[in-house]
Coordinates of C-alpha atoms in Angstrom, one line a residue:
Chain Y
X29 CA 197.9 131.2 2.2
X30 CA 200.9 129.7 3.9
X31 CA 202.5 126.8 2.0
X32 CA 201.9 123.6 3.9
X33 CA 205.0 121.4 3.8
X34 CA 204.1 117.8 3.2
X35 CA 206.7 115.6 4.9
X36 CA 208.1 113.0 2.6
X37 CA 207.2 109.4 3.5
X38 CA 210.4 108.2 5.1
X39 CA 209.2 104.7 5.9
X40 CA 211.0 101.7 4.6
X41 CA 209.1 99.3 2.4
X42 CA 209.1 96.7 5.2
X43 CA 207.6 99.2 7.7
X44 CA 204.9 100.1 5.1
X45 CA 204.1 96.4 4.6
X46 CA 203.9 95.9 8.4
X47 CA 201.5 98.8 8.6
X48 CA 199.4 97.5 5.8
X49 CA 199.3 94.0 7.2
X50 CA 198.3 95.4 10.6
X51 CA 195.6 97.3 9.0
X52 CA 194.5 94.2 7.1
X53 CA 191.1 92.9 8.1
X54 CA 190.5 92.3 11.8
X55 CA 189.3 89.0 10.6
X56 CA 192.8 87.8 9.6
X57 CA 194.4 85.5 12.1
X58 CA 197.6 86.9 13.6
X59 CA 200.7 84.7 13.7
X60 CA 200.7 84.5 17.5
X61 CA 197.2 82.9 17.4
X62 CA 198.1 80.5 14.7
X63 CA 201.2 79.2 16.6
X64 CA 200.1 79.5 20.2
X65 CA 196.4 78.8 20.0
X66 CA 195.3 76.9 16.8
X67 CA 198.3 74.6 16.5
X68 CA 198.4 73.9 20.2
X69 CA 194.7 72.9 20.5
X70 CA 195.0 70.8 17.3
X71 CA 197.9 68.9 18.9
X72 CA 196.4 68.5 22.4
X73 CA 192.7 68.0 21.5
X74 CA 191.9 64.6 22.9
X75 CA 193.9 65.1 26.0
X76 CA 192.4 68.5 26.5
X77 CA 189.0 67.1 26.0
X78 CA 189.6 64.4 28.6
X79 CA 190.2 67.1 31.2
X80 CA 187.2 69.2 30.3
X81 CA 184.2 67.5 31.6
X82 CA 183.0 69.4 34.7
X83 CA 180.1 71.6 33.8
X84 CA 180.4 75.1 35.2
X85 CA 177.3 75.8 37.3
X86 CA 177.0 79.4 36.1
X87 CA 177.0 78.4 32.5
X88 CA 174.6 75.5 33.2
X89 CA 172.3 77.9 35.0
X90 CA 172.3 80.3 32.0
X91 CA 171.5 77.5 29.6
X92 CA 168.8 76.0 31.8
X93 CA 167.1 79.3 32.0
X94 CA 166.5 79.5 28.3
X95 CA 163.0 78.8 26.9
X96 CA 162.4 75.4 25.6
X97 CA 163.2 75.0 22.0
X98 CA 165.8 77.8 21.9
X99 CA 168.5 77.6 19.2
X100 CA 171.7 78.1 21.1
X101 CA 174.9 79.0 19.2
X102 CA 178.2 78.1 21.0
X103 CA 181.1 80.0 19.3
X104 CA 184.3 78.3 20.3
X105 CA 182.6 75.2 21.6
X106 CA 185.9 73.2 22.2
X107 CA 185.1 69.6 23.0
X108 CA 181.4 70.4 23.0
X109 CA 181.0 70.2 26.8
X110 CA 178.0 72.5 26.8
X111 CA 176.3 71.3 23.6
X112 CA 173.0 69.7 24.6
X113 CA 173.4 70.6 28.2
X114 CA 169.8 71.7 28.2
X115 CA 168.0 68.9 26.3
X116 CA 165.0 71.1 25.5
X117 CA 167.3 73.4 23.4
X118 CA 168.9 72.9 20.0
X119 CA 172.6 73.6 20.1
X120 CA 174.9 74.4 17.1
X121 CA 178.6 74.6 18.0
X122 CA 181.6 75.8 16.1
X123 CA 185.3 75.9 16.8
X124 CA 188.4 76.7 14.8
X125 CA 190.0 73.4 15.7
X126 CA 189.1 70.5 13.5
X127 CA 190.3 67.8 16.0
X128 CA 188.1 69.3 18.7
X129 CA 185.1 69.5 16.4
X130 CA 185.7 65.8 15.5
X131 CA 185.3 65.0 19.2
X132 CA 182.0 66.8 19.1
X133 CA 180.7 65.2 16.0
X134 CA 181.7 61.8 17.2
X135 CA 179.2 62.5 20.1
X136 CA 176.5 63.2 17.5
X137 CA 176.5 67.0 18.1
X138 CA 175.7 69.5 15.4
X139 CA 178.9 71.3 14.7
X140 CA 181.1 73.0 12.1
X141 CA 184.6 74.3 11.8
X142 CA 184.5 78.1 11.8
X143 CA 186.1 81.3 13.2
X144 CA 184.5 83.0 16.1
X145 CA 185.7 86.4 14.8
X146 CA 183.8 85.8 11.5
X147 CA 180.8 83.6 12.1
X148 CA 179.4 82.1 8.8
X149 CA 175.9 82.6 10.1
X150 CA 173.2 84.9 8.9
X151 CA 171.9 87.4 11.5
X152 CA 169.3 86.7 14.2
X153 CA 169.0 83.0 13.7
X154 CA 170.0 82.1 17.2
X155 CA 167.8 82.6 20.3
X156 CA 171.0 82.7 22.5
X157 CA 174.7 82.5 22.2
X158 CA 177.6 81.5 24.4
X159 CA 181.3 82.2 24.4
X160 CA 183.0 80.2 27.2
X161 CA 186.7 80.8 27.7
X162 CA 187.3 81.9 24.1
X163 CA 188.0 85.6 23.8
X164 CA 191.1 85.4 25.9
X165 CA 192.8 83.6 23.0
X166 CA 192.3 86.6 20.7
X167 CA 195.4 88.8 20.6
X168 CA 194.1 92.2 19.7
X169 CA 191.4 94.3 21.3
X170 CA 189.7 94.8 17.9
X171 CA 189.5 91.0 17.4
X172 CA 188.0 90.6 20.8
X173 CA 185.5 93.3 20.2
X174 CA 184.7 91.8 16.8
X175 CA 184.0 88.4 18.4
X176 CA 181.5 90.1 20.8
X177 CA 179.8 91.9 17.9
X178 CA 179.5 88.6 16.0
X179 CA 177.8 87.0 19.0
X180 CA 175.3 89.8 19.2
X181 CA 174.7 89.8 15.4
X182 CA 173.8 86.2 15.2
X183 CA 171.1 86.2 18.0
X184 CA 167.6 87.4 17.6
X185 CA 166.5 90.8 18.9
X186 CA 166.0 90.3 22.7
X187 CA 168.3 87.3 22.6
X188 CA 170.9 86.7 25.3
X189 CA 174.6 86.2 25.1
X190 CA 176.9 84.8 27.8
X191 CA 180.6 85.5 27.6
X192 CA 183.2 84.2 30.1
X193 CA 187.0 84.9 30.0
X194 CA 190.0 84.3 32.2
X195 CA 190.6 87.1 34.7
X196 CA 194.0 88.7 35.3
X197 CA 192.9 88.6 38.9
X198 CA 193.3 84.9 39.6
X199 CA 192.0 83.4 42.8
X200 CA 195.0 81.0 42.9
X201 CA 197.9 83.5 42.6
X202 CA 200.5 80.6 42.6
X203 CA 199.1 79.7 39.1
X204 CA 200.7 82.9 37.8
X205 CA 204.2 81.6 38.6
X206 CA 203.6 78.8 36.1
X207 CA 202.7 81.2 33.4
X208 CA 205.2 83.0 31.2
X209 CA 204.5 86.7 30.7
X210 CA 204.9 87.6 27.0
X211 CA 208.4 88.8 26.3
X212 CA 209.2 91.7 23.9
X213 CA 210.1 89.2 21.1
X214 CA 206.5 87.9 20.9
X215 CA 205.1 91.4 21.4
X216 CA 206.8 92.6 18.3
X217 CA 205.3 89.8 16.3
X218 CA 201.9 91.3 16.7
X219 CA 202.2 94.9 17.6
X220 CA 199.6 96.7 15.6
X221 CA 196.7 99.1 15.8
X222 CA 194.7 96.7 17.9
X223 CA 197.4 95.4 20.2
X224 CA 197.5 96.0 23.9
X225 CA 200.5 98.1 23.4
X226 CA 198.3 100.7 21.8
X227 CA 195.3 100.2 24.1
X228 CA 194.1 103.3 25.9
X229 CA 194.7 101.7 29.3
X230 CA 198.4 101.5 28.5
X231 CA 198.9 104.7 26.6
X232 CA 197.0 106.8 29.0
X233 CA 198.5 105.4 32.2
X234 CA 199.7 108.4 34.1
X235 CA 202.1 106.2 36.1
X236 CA 204.5 106.4 33.1
X237 CA 204.2 110.0 32.4
X238 CA 202.9 109.6 28.9
X239 CA 200.8 112.4 27.4
X240 CA 197.5 111.4 28.7
X241 CA 193.9 112.1 29.4
X242 CA 193.2 111.5 33.1
X243 CA 192.4 107.9 33.4
X244 CA 189.7 107.0 36.0
X245 CA 190.0 103.3 36.1
X246 CA 193.7 102.7 36.8
X247 CA 194.0 103.3 40.5
X248 CA 197.2 103.1 42.6
X249 CA 195.7 100.0 44.2
X250 CA 195.4 98.3 40.8
X251 CA 199.1 99.1 40.1
X252 CA 200.2 97.6 43.3
X253 CA 198.2 94.5 42.6
X254 CA 199.7 94.3 39.1
X255 CA 203.2 94.4 40.7
X256 CA 202.5 91.6 43.1
X257 CA 201.2 89.2 40.5
X258 CA 204.2 89.4 38.2
X259 CA 206.1 86.1 38.4
X260 CA 209.8 86.0 39.1
X261 CA 211.5 86.6 35.8
X262 CA 214.6 88.4 34.8
X263 CA 212.6 91.5 33.9
X264 CA 210.7 91.7 37.1
X265 CA 213.8 91.7 39.4
X266 CA 214.4 95.3 38.2
X267 CA 213.5 97.9 40.8
X268 CA 209.9 98.9 40.2
X269 CA 210.5 102.5 41.3
X270 CA 213.0 103.0 38.4
X271 CA 209.8 103.6 36.4
X272 CA 208.9 106.5 38.7
X273 CA 211.7 108.6 37.3
X274 CA 211.1 112.2 36.4
X275 CA 209.1 112.9 33.3
X276 CA 212.3 114.1 31.6
X277 CA 214.0 110.8 31.9
X278 CA 210.8 109.0 30.7
X279 CA 210.8 110.9 27.5
X280 CA 214.3 109.9 26.7
X281 CA 213.2 106.3 26.4
X282 CA 211.6 105.2 23.2
X283 CA 207.9 104.9 23.2
X284 CA 208.3 101.2 22.6
X285 CA 210.4 100.8 25.7
X286 CA 208.0 102.7 27.8
X287 CA 205.1 100.7 26.5
X288 CA 207.0 97.4 27.1
X289 CA 207.5 98.5 30.7
X290 CA 203.8 99.4 30.9
X291 CA 203.1 95.9 29.6
X292 CA 205.0 94.4 32.4
X293 CA 203.2 96.5 35.0
X294 CA 199.8 95.7 33.6
X295 CA 200.8 92.2 32.6
X296 CA 197.9 90.6 30.8
X297 CA 199.6 88.7 28.0
X298 CA 200.8 85.2 29.0
X299 CA 201.8 81.9 27.7
X300 CA 200.1 79.3 29.8
X301 CA 201.7 75.8 29.6
X302 CA 199.9 72.6 28.6
X303 CA 201.6 69.4 29.5
X304 CA 200.8 66.7 27.0
X305 CA 201.9 63.2 28.3
X306 CA 204.3 61.5 26.0
X307 CA 202.0 58.6 25.2
X308 CA 199.3 61.2 24.1
X309 CA 201.9 63.1 22.1
X310 CA 202.9 60.1 20.1
X311 CA 199.3 59.3 19.3
X312 CA 198.6 62.8 18.0
X313 CA 201.7 62.8 15.8
X314 CA 201.7 66.6 15.7
X315 CA 204.3 66.8 18.5
X316 CA 207.3 65.6 16.5
X317 CA 207.1 68.7 14.2
X318 CA 206.2 70.9 17.1
X319 CA 209.4 69.8 19.0
X320 CA 211.5 70.2 15.8
X321 CA 210.3 73.7 15.2
X322 CA 210.7 74.8 18.8
X323 CA 206.9 75.3 19.3
X324 CA 207.0 72.7 22.1
X325 CA 209.6 71.3 24.4
X326 CA 210.1 68.2 26.3
X327 CA 209.8 67.9 30.1
X328 CA 211.5 64.6 30.8
X329 CA 210.9 64.9 34.5
X330 CA 207.1 65.0 34.0
X331 CA 207.2 62.9 30.8
X332 CA 205.3 65.5 28.9
X333 CA 205.6 67.6 25.8
X334 CA 205.0 71.2 26.9
X335 CA 203.0 73.5 24.7
X336 CA 202.4 77.2 25.4
X337 CA 198.9 78.7 24.8
X338 CA 198.6 82.4 24.3
X339 CA 196.2 84.2 26.6
X340 CA 195.2 87.8 27.0
X341 CA 193.7 87.7 30.5
X342 CA 191.0 90.3 31.2
X343 CA 191.3 92.9 34.0
X344 CA 188.3 94.0 36.1
X345 CA 185.9 96.0 34.0
X346 CA 187.7 95.3 30.7
X347 CA 185.1 92.9 29.4
X348 CA 182.3 95.3 30.2
X349 CA 184.1 98.2 28.5
X350 CA 184.5 96.1 25.4
X351 CA 180.9 95.0 25.4
X352 CA 179.5 98.4 26.1
X353 CA 181.1 99.5 22.8
X354 CA 178.7 97.2 20.9
X355 CA 175.9 99.5 19.9
X356 CA 172.8 97.2 19.9
X357 CA 173.2 95.3 23.1
X358 CA 173.0 96.1 26.8
X359 CA 174.8 94.5 29.7
X360 CA 172.2 92.7 31.9
X361 CA 174.5 90.8 34.2
X362 CA 178.2 90.8 35.2
X363 CA 180.0 88.7 37.7
X364 CA 183.3 87.2 38.7
X365 CA 183.4 83.5 39.3
X366 CA 186.2 81.0 39.7
X367 CA 188.8 83.4 38.3
X368 CA 186.7 84.3 35.3
X369 CA 185.1 87.6 34.4
X370 CA 181.6 86.9 33.0
X371 CA 179.0 89.0 31.3
X372 CA 175.4 88.6 30.0
X373 CA 174.3 90.8 27.1
X374 CA 170.9 91.3 25.7
X375 CA 170.4 92.3 22.1
X376 CA 168.1 95.2 21.6
X377 CA 164.6 94.2 20.9
X378 CA 162.9 95.6 17.9
X379 CA 160.7 98.6 18.5
X380 CA 157.2 97.5 18.9
X381 CA 154.8 100.2 17.7
Chain O
X27 CA 175.1 68.6 8.6
X28 CA 171.4 69.0 8.7
X29 CA 169.3 71.5 6.9
X30 CA 168.5 73.4 10.2
X31 CA 172.2 74.4 10.1
X32 CA 172.4 74.9 6.4
X33 CA 169.6 77.4 6.7
X34 CA 171.9 79.6 8.7
X35 CA 175.2 79.2 6.9
X36 CA 176.7 82.0 4.8
X37 CA 179.8 82.6 2.7
X38 CA 181.8 85.3 4.4
X39 CA 184.3 85.9 1.6
X40 CA 185.1 89.6 1.4
X41 CA 183.2 91.4 -1.2
X42 CA 180.6 88.7 -1.7
X43 CA 177.0 90.1 -1.5
X44 CA 174.9 87.0 -2.3
X45 CA 176.2 85.0 0.7
X46 CA 173.1 83.0 1.4
X47 CA 172.0 80.4 0.8
X48 CA 174.8 78.0 -0.2
X49 CA 174.0 75.5 -2.8
X50 CA 174.3 71.9 -1.7
X51 CA 176.3 69.4 -3.7
X52 CA 175.4 66.1 -2.0
X53 CA 177.7 63.1 -2.3
X54 CA 176.4 61.1 0.7
X55 CA 173.2 61.6 2.6
X56 CA 172.0 59.5 5.4
X57 CA 168.7 59.6 7.3
X58 CA 168.6 59.6 11.1
X59 CA 165.3 59.5 12.9
X60 CA 164.6 62.3 15.4
X61 CA 161.8 62.7 17.9
X62 CA 158.9 64.7 16.4
X63 CA 158.4 68.0 18.4
X64 CA 155.7 70.2 16.9
X65 CA 156.3 73.1 19.3
X66 CA 160.0 73.2 18.3
X67 CA 159.0 73.0 14.6
X68 CA 156.6 75.9 14.9
X69 CA 159.3 77.9 16.7
X70 CA 161.7 77.1 13.8
X71 CA 159.1 78.1 11.1
X72 CA 159.6 81.7 12.0
X73 CA 163.4 81.5 11.5
X74 CA 163.6 79.4 8.4
X75 CA 164.2 80.8 5.0
X76 CA 161.7 78.6 3.2
X77 CA 163.1 78.5 -0.4
X78 CA 166.6 77.7 0.9
X79 CA 165.1 74.7 2.8
X80 CA 163.1 73.5 -0.2
X81 CA 166.2 73.7 -2.5
X82 CA 168.4 72.2 0.1
X83 CA 166.1 69.3 0.7
X84 CA 165.8 68.7 -3.1
X85 CA 169.6 68.6 -3.3
X86 CA 169.6 65.9 -0.6
X87 CA 167.0 63.9 -2.5
X88 CA 163.8 64.9 -0.6
X89 CA 161.2 66.6 -2.8
X90 CA 158.0 66.4 -0.6
X91 CA 158.2 69.9 0.8
X92 CA 155.6 72.3 -0.6
X93 CA 157.0 75.3 -2.5
X94 CA 155.4 77.6 0.1
X95 CA 154.9 77.0 3.8
X96 CA 151.2 76.6 4.4
X97 CA 149.3 79.4 6.3
X98 CA 147.9 76.8 8.7
X99 CA 151.0 75.9 10.6
X100 CA 149.3 73.3 12.8
X101 CA 148.7 71.0 9.8
X102 CA 150.3 67.8 11.0
X103 CA 151.2 66.2 7.6
X104 CA 153.0 69.4 6.7
X105 CA 154.8 69.5 10.0
X106 CA 155.9 65.9 9.5
X107 CA 157.5 66.8 6.2
X108 CA 159.0 69.9 7.6
X109 CA 160.4 67.8 10.5
X110 CA 161.9 65.2 8.1
X111 CA 163.6 67.8 5.9
X112 CA 164.9 70.0 8.7
X113 CA 166.1 67.4 11.2
X114 CA 166.4 64.0 9.7
X115 CA 168.4 64.4 6.5
X116 CA 172.2 64.4 7.2
X117 CA 174.7 65.5 4.6
X118 CA 177.7 63.3 5.4
X119 CA 179.9 64.1 2.4
X120 CA 179.6 66.9 -0.1
X121 CA 180.1 70.6 -0.6
X122 CA 178.3 73.9 0.2
X123 CA 178.8 76.2 -2.8
X124 CA 178.7 80.0 -2.7
X125 CA 176.3 81.0 -5.5
X126 CA 178.3 84.2 -6.2
X127 CA 181.9 83.2 -5.9
X128 CA 181.7 79.5 -6.6
X129 CA 183.8 78.7 -3.6
X130 CA 183.2 75.3 -2.2
X131 CA 183.1 74.6 1.5
X132 CA 183.7 70.9 2.1
X133 CA 181.4 68.8 4.3
X134 CA 183.3 65.7 5.6
X135 CA 181.9 63.1 8.0
X136 CA 178.9 65.5 8.5
X137 CA 181.0 68.5 9.4
X138 CA 181.2 71.6 7.3
X139 CA 184.4 73.5 7.2
X140 CA 183.6 77.2 6.8
X141 CA 187.1 78.6 7.4
X142 CA 188.3 81.1 4.9
X143 CA 191.7 81.3 3.3
X144 CA 193.8 84.3 4.1
X145 CA 193.1 86.0 0.8
X146 CA 189.4 85.6 1.2
X147 CA 189.1 87.6 4.5

């Protein structure tokens, strides 16, 4: 029998630790979410809540269609806009932001502070569940999938789940010019097994000459659309066709570089600004430390403290693909509405013999 | 926090098997009247883990619930007690305690905080 040479582990301790931390539970909150989701919402909660009052007709319709007496679980309920929307149902909301939950409880709503990726609920208690504009704040595919699995787990067999997320395909394209695409510095913070850098869509993109299985969902048309939507930044002024170099030249670049280019072409990671007026910032008190630490900056012209919120916007079909990976639920509706991709799942009913 | 929510809550600390129910340590309980809706109560009866409800109600000072839910669900006196325990007792201040790990989840101003620390995930 031929001797099999075992390659010595040449990784540094730091690399090993990074690998271990990235293989740590999917339920652990990555740094990028702590800084650019949790802290931001905590700081902006009352102002954010004051802007979130319009009830989205599609969500209202879903809730109104539920049988009277349904227990509805809202994971990531924010300021509780939808809690109690159907007065015949019993709503229980949770959010990771204490200040937002306080706004709900001040309204007399039944709420708790909890993590949508790890719901502290026993299975099948709910009749229905909703996740409205939440999953796009989760920074890895595994966490996004986990959150969907949680929603399905906590509803009864036959129960419905409505999920909405921001679309990469925004109706108002000018909005994208106000967003900051994630730069490599932030990418490196959270590159891990579940990151978009390692997602099949990026890795298998034939456009970049990577070793790949033929990908059916990335059409040339999609690529062009991706290019058009990239805001003017230093990176995007580079000639796009430089990336169409021969395979030989591609292979000379490190895989990280190639993936970073892929990221730009399929830009789905953004910082979306939130302008907190000065008088609001002073009241919250959180802004002083945010400014000091560089988490937020001042816009004197607008008189606001500007925070960035992390978003992974979803491309067409992505939410469906993610949801179809959840074993015990089927997709019963899917639609695009007001720049959001939306999906309704139904949990498998028990076999009735 | 009302017992309708408590009846669903679990301790998600990694490795914990006996995650439900959480024991209630009540410091402040208030009663808030809620409209009586028998249909809703019957719907809830199928979901509720009865012993957890009885124990939870006891912790909040209400001992009128029968040890077992009666077979005849339409019995109104029973439904009234069920209604009161499930929907009208509010834990304003206290803790929810994991029976296996002893971890206490605080309840402040009626809101439980179920977030885990990094080493618990």
